[in-house]
Every structure is written in structure tokens, then in C-alpha cells.
PDB file of C-alpha atoms in Angstrom:
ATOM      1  CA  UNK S   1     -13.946 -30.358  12.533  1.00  0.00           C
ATOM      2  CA  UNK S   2     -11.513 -27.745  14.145  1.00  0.00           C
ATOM      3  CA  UNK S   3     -12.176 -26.595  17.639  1.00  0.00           C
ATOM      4  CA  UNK S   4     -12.973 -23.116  18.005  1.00  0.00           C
ATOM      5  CA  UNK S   5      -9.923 -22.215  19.168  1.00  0.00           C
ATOM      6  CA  UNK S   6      -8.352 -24.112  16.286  1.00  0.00           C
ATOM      7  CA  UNK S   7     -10.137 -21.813  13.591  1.00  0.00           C
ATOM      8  CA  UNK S   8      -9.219 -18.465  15.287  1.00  0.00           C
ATOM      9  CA  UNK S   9      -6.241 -19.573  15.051  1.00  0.00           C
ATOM     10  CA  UNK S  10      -6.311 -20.396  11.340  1.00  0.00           C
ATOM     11  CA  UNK S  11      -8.124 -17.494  11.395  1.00  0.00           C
ATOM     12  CA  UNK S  12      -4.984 -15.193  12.549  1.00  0.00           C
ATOM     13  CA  UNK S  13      -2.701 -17.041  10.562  1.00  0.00           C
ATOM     14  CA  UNK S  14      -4.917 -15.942   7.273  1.00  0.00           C
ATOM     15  CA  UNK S  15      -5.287 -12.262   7.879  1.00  0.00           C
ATOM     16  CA  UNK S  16      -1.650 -12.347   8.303  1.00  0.00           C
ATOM     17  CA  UNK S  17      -1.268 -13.891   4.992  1.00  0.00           C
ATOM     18  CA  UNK S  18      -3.232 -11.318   3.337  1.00  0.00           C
ATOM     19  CA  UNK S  19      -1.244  -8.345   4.884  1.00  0.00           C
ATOM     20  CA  UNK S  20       1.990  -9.898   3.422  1.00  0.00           C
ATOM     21  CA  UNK S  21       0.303 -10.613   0.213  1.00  0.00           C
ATOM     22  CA  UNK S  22      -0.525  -6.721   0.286  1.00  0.00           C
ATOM     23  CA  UNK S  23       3.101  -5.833   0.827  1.00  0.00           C
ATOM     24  CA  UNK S  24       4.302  -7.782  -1.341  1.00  0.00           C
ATOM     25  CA  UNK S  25       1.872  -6.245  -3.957  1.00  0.00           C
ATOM     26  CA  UNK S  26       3.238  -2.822  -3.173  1.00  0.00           C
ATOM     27  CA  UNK S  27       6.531  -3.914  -3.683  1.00  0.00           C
ATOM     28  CA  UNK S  28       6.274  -5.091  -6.999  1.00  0.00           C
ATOM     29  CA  UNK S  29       4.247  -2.123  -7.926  1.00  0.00           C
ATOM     30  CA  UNK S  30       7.019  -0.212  -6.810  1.00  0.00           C
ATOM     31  CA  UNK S  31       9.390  -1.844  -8.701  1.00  0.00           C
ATOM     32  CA  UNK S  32       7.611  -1.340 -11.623  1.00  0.00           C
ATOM     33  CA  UNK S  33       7.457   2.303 -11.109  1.00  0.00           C
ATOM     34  CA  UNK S  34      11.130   2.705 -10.888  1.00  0.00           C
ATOM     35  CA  UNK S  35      11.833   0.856 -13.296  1.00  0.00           C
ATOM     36  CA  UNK S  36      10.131   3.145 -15.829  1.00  0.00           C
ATOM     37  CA  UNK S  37      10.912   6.246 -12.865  1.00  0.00           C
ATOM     38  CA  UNK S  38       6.941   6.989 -13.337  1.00  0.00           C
ATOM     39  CA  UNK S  39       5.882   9.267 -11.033  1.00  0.00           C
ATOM     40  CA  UNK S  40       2.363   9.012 -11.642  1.00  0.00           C
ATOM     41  CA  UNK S  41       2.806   5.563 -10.475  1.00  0.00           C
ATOM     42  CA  UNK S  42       3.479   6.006  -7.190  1.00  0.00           C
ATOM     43  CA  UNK S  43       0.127   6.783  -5.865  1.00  0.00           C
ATOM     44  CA  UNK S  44      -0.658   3.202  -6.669  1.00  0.00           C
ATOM     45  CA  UNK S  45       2.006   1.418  -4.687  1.00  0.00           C
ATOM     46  CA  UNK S  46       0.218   3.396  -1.438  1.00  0.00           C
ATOM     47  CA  UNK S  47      -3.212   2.042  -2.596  1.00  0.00           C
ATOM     48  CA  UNK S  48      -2.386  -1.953  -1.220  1.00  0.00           C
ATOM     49  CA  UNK S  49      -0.914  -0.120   2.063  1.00  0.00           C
ATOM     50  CA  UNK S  50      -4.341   1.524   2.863  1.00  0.00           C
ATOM     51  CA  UNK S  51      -5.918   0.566   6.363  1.00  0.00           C
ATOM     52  CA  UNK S  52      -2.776  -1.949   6.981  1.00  0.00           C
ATOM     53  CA  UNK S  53      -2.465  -0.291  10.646  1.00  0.00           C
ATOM     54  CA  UNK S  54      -6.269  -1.007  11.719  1.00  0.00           C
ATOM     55  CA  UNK S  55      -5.927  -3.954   9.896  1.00  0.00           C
ATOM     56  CA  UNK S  56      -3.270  -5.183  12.049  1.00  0.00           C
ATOM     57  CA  UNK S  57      -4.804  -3.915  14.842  1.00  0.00           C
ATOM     58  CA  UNK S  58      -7.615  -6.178  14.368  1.00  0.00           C
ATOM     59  CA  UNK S  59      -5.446  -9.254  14.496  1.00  0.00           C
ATOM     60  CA  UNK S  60      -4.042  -8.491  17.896  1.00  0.00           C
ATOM     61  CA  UNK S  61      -7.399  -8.009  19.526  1.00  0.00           C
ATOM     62  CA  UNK S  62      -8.156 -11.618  17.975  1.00  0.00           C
ATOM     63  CA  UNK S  63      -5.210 -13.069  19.534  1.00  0.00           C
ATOM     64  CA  UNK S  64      -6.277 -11.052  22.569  1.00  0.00           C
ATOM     65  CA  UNK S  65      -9.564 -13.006  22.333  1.00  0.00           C
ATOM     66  CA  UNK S  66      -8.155 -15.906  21.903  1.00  0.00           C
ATOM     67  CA  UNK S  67      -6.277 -15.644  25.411  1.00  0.00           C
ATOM     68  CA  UNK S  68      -9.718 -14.220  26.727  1.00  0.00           C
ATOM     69  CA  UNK S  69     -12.026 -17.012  25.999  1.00  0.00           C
ATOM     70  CA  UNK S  70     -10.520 -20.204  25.169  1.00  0.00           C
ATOM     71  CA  UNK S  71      -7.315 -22.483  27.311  1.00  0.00           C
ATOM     72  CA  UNK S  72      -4.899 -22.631  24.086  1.00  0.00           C
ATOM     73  CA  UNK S  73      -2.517 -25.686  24.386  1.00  0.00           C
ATOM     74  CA  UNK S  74       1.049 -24.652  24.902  1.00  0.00           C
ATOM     75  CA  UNK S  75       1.878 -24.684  20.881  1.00  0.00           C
ATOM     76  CA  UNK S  76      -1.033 -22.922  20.345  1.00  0.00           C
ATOM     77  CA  UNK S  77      -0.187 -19.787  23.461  1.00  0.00           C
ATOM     78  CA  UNK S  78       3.326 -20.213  21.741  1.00  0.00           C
ATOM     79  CA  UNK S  79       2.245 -19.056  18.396  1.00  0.00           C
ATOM     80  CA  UNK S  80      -0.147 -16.363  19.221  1.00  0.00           C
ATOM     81  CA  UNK S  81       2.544 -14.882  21.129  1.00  0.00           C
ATOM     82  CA  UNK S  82       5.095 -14.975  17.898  1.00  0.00           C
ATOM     83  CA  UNK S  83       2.379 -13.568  15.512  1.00  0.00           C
ATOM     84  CA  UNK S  84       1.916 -10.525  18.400  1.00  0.00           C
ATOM     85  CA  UNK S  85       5.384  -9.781  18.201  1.00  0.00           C
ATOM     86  CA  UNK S  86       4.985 -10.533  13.684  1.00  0.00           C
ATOM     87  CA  UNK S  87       2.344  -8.023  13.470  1.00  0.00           C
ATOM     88  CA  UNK S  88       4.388  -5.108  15.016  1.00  0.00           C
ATOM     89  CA  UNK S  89       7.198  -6.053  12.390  1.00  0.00           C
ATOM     90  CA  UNK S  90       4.557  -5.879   9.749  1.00  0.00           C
ATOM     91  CA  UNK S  91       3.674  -2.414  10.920  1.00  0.00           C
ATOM     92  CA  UNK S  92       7.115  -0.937  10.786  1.00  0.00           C
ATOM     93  CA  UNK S  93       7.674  -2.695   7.422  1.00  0.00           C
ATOM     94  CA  UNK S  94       4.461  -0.822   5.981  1.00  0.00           C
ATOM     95  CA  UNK S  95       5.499   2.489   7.363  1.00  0.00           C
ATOM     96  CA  UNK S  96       9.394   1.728   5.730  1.00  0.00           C
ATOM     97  CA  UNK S  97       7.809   1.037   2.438  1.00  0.00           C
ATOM     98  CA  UNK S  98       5.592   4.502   2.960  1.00  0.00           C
ATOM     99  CA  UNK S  99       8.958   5.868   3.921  1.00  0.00           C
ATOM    100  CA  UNK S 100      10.333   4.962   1.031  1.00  0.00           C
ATOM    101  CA  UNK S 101       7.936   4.965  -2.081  1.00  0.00           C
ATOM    102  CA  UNK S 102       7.250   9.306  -0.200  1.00  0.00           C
ATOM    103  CA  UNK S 103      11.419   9.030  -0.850  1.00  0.00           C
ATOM    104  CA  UNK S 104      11.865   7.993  -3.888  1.00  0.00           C
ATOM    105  CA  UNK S 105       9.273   9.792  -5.777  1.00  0.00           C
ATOM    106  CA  UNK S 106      12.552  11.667  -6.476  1.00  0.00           C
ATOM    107  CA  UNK S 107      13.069   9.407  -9.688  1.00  0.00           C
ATOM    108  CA  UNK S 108      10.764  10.916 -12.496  1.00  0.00           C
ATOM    109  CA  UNK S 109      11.057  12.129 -15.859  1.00  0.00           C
ATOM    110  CA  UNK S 110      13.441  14.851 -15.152  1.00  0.00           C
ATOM    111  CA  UNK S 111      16.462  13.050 -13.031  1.00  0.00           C
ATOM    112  CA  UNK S 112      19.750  13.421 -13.345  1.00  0.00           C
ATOM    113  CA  UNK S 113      21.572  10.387 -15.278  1.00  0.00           C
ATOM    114  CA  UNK S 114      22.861   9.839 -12.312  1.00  0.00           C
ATOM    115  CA  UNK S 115      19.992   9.467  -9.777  1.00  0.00           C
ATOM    116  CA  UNK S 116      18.715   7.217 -12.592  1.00  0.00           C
ATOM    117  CA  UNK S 117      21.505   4.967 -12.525  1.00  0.00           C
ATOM    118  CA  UNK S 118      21.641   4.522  -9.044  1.00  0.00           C
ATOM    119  CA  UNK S 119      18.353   3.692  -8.389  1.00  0.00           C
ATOM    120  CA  UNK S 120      18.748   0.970 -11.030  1.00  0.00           C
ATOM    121  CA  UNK S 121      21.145  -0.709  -9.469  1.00  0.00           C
ATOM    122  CA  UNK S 122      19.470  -0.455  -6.285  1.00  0.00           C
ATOM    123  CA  UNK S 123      16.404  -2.069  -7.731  1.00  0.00           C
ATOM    124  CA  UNK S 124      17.861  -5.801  -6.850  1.00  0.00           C
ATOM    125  CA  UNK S 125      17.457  -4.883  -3.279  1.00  0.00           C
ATOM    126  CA  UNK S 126      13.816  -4.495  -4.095  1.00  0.00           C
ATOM    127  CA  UNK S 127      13.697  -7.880  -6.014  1.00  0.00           C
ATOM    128  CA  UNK S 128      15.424  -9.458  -2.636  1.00  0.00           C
ATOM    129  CA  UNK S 129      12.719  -8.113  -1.013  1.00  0.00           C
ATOM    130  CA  UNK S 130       9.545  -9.345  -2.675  1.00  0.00           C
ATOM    131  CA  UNK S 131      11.405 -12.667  -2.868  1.00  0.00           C
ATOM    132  CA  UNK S 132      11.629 -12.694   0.860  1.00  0.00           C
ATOM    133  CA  UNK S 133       8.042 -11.375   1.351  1.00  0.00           C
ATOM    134  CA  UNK S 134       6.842 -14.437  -0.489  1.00  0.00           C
ATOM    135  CA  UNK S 135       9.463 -16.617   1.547  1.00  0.00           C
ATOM    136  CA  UNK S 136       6.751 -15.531   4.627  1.00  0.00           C
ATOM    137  CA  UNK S 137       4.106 -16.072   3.016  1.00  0.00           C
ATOM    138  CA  UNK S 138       4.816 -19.396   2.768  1.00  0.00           C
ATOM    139  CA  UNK S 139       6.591 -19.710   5.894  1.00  0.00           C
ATOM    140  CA  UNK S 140       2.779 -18.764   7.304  1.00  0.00           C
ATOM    141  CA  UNK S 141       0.940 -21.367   5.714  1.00  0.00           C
ATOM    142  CA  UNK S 142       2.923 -23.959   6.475  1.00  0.00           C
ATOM    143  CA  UNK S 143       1.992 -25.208   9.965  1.00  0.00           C
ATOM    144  CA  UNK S 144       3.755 -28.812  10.246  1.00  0.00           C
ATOM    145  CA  UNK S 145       6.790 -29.442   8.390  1.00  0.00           C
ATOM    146  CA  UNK S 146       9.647 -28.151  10.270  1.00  0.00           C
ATOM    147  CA  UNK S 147      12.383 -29.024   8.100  1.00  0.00           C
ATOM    148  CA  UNK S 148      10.222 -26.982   5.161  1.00  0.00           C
ATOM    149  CA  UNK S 149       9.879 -23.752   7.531  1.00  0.00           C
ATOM    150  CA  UNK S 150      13.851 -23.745   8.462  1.00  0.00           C
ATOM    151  CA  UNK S 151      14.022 -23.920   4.898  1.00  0.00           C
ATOM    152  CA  UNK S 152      11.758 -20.877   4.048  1.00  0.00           C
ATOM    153  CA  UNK S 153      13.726 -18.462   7.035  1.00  0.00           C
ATOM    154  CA  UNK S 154      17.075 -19.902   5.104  1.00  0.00           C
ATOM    155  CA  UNK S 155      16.084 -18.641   2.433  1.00  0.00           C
ATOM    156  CA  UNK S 156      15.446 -15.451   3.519  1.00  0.00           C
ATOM    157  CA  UNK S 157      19.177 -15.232   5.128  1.00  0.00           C
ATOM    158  CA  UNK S 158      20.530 -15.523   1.578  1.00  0.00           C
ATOM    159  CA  UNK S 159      17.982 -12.874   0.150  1.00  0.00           C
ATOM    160  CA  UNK S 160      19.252 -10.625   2.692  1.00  0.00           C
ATOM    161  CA  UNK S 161      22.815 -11.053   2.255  1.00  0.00           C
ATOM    162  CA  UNK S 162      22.145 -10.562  -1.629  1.00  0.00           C
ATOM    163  CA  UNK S 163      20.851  -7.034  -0.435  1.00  0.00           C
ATOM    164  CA  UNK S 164      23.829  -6.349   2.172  1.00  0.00           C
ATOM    165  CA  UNK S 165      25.839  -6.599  -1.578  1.00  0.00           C
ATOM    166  CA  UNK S 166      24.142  -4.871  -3.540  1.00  0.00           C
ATOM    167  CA  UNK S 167      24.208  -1.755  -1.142  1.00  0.00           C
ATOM    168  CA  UNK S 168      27.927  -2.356  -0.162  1.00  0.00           C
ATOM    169  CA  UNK S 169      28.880  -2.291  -3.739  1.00  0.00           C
ATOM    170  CA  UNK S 170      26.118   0.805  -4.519  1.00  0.00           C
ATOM    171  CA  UNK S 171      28.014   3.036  -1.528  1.00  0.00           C
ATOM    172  CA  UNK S 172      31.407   1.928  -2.625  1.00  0.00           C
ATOM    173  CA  UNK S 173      31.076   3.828  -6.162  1.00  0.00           C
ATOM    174  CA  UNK S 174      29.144   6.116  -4.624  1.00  0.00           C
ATOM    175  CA  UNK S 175      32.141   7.421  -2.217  1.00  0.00           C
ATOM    176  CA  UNK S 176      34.571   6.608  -5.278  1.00  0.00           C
ATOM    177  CA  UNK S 177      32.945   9.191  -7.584  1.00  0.00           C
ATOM    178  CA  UNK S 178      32.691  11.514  -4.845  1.00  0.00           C
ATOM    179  CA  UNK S 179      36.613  10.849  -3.692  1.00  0.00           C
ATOM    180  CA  UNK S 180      37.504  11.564  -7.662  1.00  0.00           C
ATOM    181  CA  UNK S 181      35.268  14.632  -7.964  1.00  0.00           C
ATOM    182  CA  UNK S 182      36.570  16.142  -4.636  1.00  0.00           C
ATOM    183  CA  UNK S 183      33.331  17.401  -3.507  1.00  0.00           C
ATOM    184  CA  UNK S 184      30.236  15.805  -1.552  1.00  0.00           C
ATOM    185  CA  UNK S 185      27.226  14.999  -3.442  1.00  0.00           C
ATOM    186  CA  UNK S 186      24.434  15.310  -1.363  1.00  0.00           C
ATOM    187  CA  UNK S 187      21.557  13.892  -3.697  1.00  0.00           C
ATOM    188  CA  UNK S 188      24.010  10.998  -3.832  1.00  0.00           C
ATOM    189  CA  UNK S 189      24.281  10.892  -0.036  1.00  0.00           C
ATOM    190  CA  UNK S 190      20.528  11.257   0.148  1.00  0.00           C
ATOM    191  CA  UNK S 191      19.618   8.148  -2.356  1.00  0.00           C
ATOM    192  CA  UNK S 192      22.325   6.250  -0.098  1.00  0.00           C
ATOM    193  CA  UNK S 193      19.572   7.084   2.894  1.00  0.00           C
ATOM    194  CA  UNK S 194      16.323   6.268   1.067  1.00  0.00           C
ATOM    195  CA  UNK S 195      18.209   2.943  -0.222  1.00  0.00           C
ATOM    196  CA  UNK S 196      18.966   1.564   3.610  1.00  0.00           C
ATOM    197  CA  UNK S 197      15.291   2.724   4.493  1.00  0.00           C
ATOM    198  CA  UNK S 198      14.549   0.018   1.714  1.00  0.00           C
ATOM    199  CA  UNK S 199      16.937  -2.235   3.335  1.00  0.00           C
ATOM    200  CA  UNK S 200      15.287  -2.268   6.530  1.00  0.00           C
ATOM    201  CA  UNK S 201      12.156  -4.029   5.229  1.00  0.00           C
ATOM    202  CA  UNK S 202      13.484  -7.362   4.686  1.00  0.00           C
ATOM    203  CA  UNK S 203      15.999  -7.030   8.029  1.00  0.00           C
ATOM    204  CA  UNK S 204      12.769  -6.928   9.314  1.00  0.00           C
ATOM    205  CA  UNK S 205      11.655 -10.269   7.428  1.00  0.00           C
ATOM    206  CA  UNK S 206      14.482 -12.128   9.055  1.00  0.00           C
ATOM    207  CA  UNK S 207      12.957 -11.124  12.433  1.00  0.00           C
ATOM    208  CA  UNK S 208       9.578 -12.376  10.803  1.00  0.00           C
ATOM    209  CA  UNK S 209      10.871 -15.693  10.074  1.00  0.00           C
ATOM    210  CA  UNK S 210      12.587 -16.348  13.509  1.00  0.00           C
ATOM    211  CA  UNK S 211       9.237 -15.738  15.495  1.00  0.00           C
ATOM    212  CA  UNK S 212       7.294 -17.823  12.833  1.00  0.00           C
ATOM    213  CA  UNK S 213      10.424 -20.509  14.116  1.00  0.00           C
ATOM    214  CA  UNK S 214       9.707 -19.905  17.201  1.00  0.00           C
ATOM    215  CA  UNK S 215       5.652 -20.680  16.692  1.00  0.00           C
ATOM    216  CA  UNK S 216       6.196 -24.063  15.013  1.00  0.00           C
ATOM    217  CA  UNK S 217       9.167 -25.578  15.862  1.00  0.00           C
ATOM    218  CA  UNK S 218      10.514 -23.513  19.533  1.00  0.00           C
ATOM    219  CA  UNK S 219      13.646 -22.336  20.789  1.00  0.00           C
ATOM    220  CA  UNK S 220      13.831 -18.458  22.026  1.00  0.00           C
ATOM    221  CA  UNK S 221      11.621 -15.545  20.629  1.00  0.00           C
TER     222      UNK S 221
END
């Protein structure tokens, strides 16, 4: 039987699971609704994003409560600290994604080709990202196999990098088409600025999957 400490723990762990799990779900319904650029849509991508604030709230005054009552072991005082420092980067990455989806709700029915085309491309970023999410996830969960967590934040390197291209090649013919038609689009510019908003989501993963290093295997936060 797990200590009390022990299940709190688990406990903290869990909750945090279910937050990325809710992310991730906004993500994809995201995706979906750019994809088709449905407006109507994009009231459901907020819908998984609802409460995520006081819900992370809640897991810090565990952790606090933790400290309070109970003599954690020095893993155990390691990890709550990283998964204080996870749940702020969960709470910027819910505001980018609000950020974003309140952005974007420029692609509907009535875009230009253009605004169309580029938030296709742009849509692999947003596949990176869900990958990445789900990277977590099971970076979380797994509590005792090193090798398998160093793994998981790898991974998550390589889905950022993916995204670091896709943008870099998005801006480049961006700025061509603007350097052949003379003149400076500013919707253009303007998707450029919703896309890095995008981008900082999973730039906050990799910070994500260095703390959850830090909890199980140790090194600096």
C-alpha cells in the first residue's frame, strides 16, 4: 500500500495528466477547425480549456500540502518542486492556445486564397504540437525508467525542430511574395504573428520535459 505521501503524489502526477490530455484535446480540435477554416468550430476548441487556471491552481496548493504535512524523501521534494515550476508552463501554454484559436478565427468561409494557404501549411506546426503534448503525457506517467523518459523529452527536441522548419520555410515565401509584389502585406505579416504565438506552445513543452528530467532522473531545473 502507498504511503500517504506516496498517493498525493500520484495524486499530482494524475491531475497533471488530465490537464495535458485537455490540451491536447483542444489542439486537435483546433486542427480540425482549420482544416475545414470552420468558424463555428472554434467555440469548441475553448470548451476543453475551461477552468484550466483554477484547475492548476488546485495542484499547487496540493504540492503545497504536501510540503505542509508530510517529510517527502529527497526524490519526492525534487519532483514536487519540477511539477510547481510544470504547472506555470501549463498555464502560459493554455493562455497561448486561447491566444491563438481568439487569432485565428480569421480563417472562415470568406478568406482570401491566400490566408487559406498559409494557414495550411502552418497546420504541421500544430501536428508537432499535439505530438509533443502526448510526448508529456507519457513522459508523466512514467515514473522509473530513465532511459524511456530521456527518450520521451528527445522526442520532443525533434518535434520542435520540425516546427522551427516549417515556420522558417512559411516566412521565407512569405517575405519572397512580398519582395516580388513591392509592397508589405500586413494580413501576411499578421498570420506570421499568430503562427509564432502557436510556436510558443511546444517551446514551452521542451521546458516541460526538462523539469519532468529533472523530477526523475536529476541534474539542474
Amino acid at each position: 500500500m502507498l504511503s500517504k505521501n506516496a498517493q498525493k503524489l500520484a495524486e499530482v502526477r494524475e491531475r497533471t495528466a488530465e490537464i495535458l490530455e485537455d490540451l491536447t484535446i483542444s489542439q486537435k480540435i483546433a486542427l480540425k477547425a482549420l482544416e475545414e477554416c470552420d468558424s463555428k468550430s472554434f467555440e469548441q476548441v475553448k470548451v476543453p480549456l475551461k477552468k484550466i487556471s483554477e484547475r492548476l491552481e488546485g495542484i499547487d496548493n496540493l504540492i503545497l500540502s504536501i510540503f505542509a504535512l508530510y517529510t517527502p524523501e529527497a526524490k519526492d521534494l525534487r519532483e514536487m518542486v519540477a511539477f510547481l515550476k510544470i504547472t506555470s508552463s501549463l498555464q502560459r501554454i493554455a493562455t497561448n492556445e486561447k491566444n491563438y484559436i481568439k487569432n485565428m478565427e480569421i480563417c472562415n468561409p470568406n478568406s482570401t486564397e491566400d490566408v487559406k494557404k498559409i494557414i495550411q501549411l502552418s497546420l504541421g506546426i500544430n501536428k508537432c504540437t499535439i505530438t509533443a503534448l502526448e510526448y508529456a503525457i507519457d513522459m508523466i506517467k512514467e515514473t522509473e525508467d530513465q532511459d524511456r523518459i530521456q527518450e520521451l523529452a528527445a522526442k520532443i527536441s525533434v518535434e520542435y525542430s520540425k516546427t522551427d522548419d516549417i515556420y522558417s520555410m512559411i516566412e521565407k515565401d512569405i517575405l519572397q511574395v512580398m519582395h516580388k509584389n513591392h509592397e508589405l502585406d500586413e494580413h501576411q505579416t499578421d498570420m506570421l504573428k499568430y503562427i509564432r504565438k502557436n510556436l510558443k506552445i511546444i517551446d514551452r513543452l521542451e521546458d516541460v520535459a526538462g523539469r519532468l528530467i529533472f523530477a526523475r532522473v536529476g541534474g539542474k531545473l
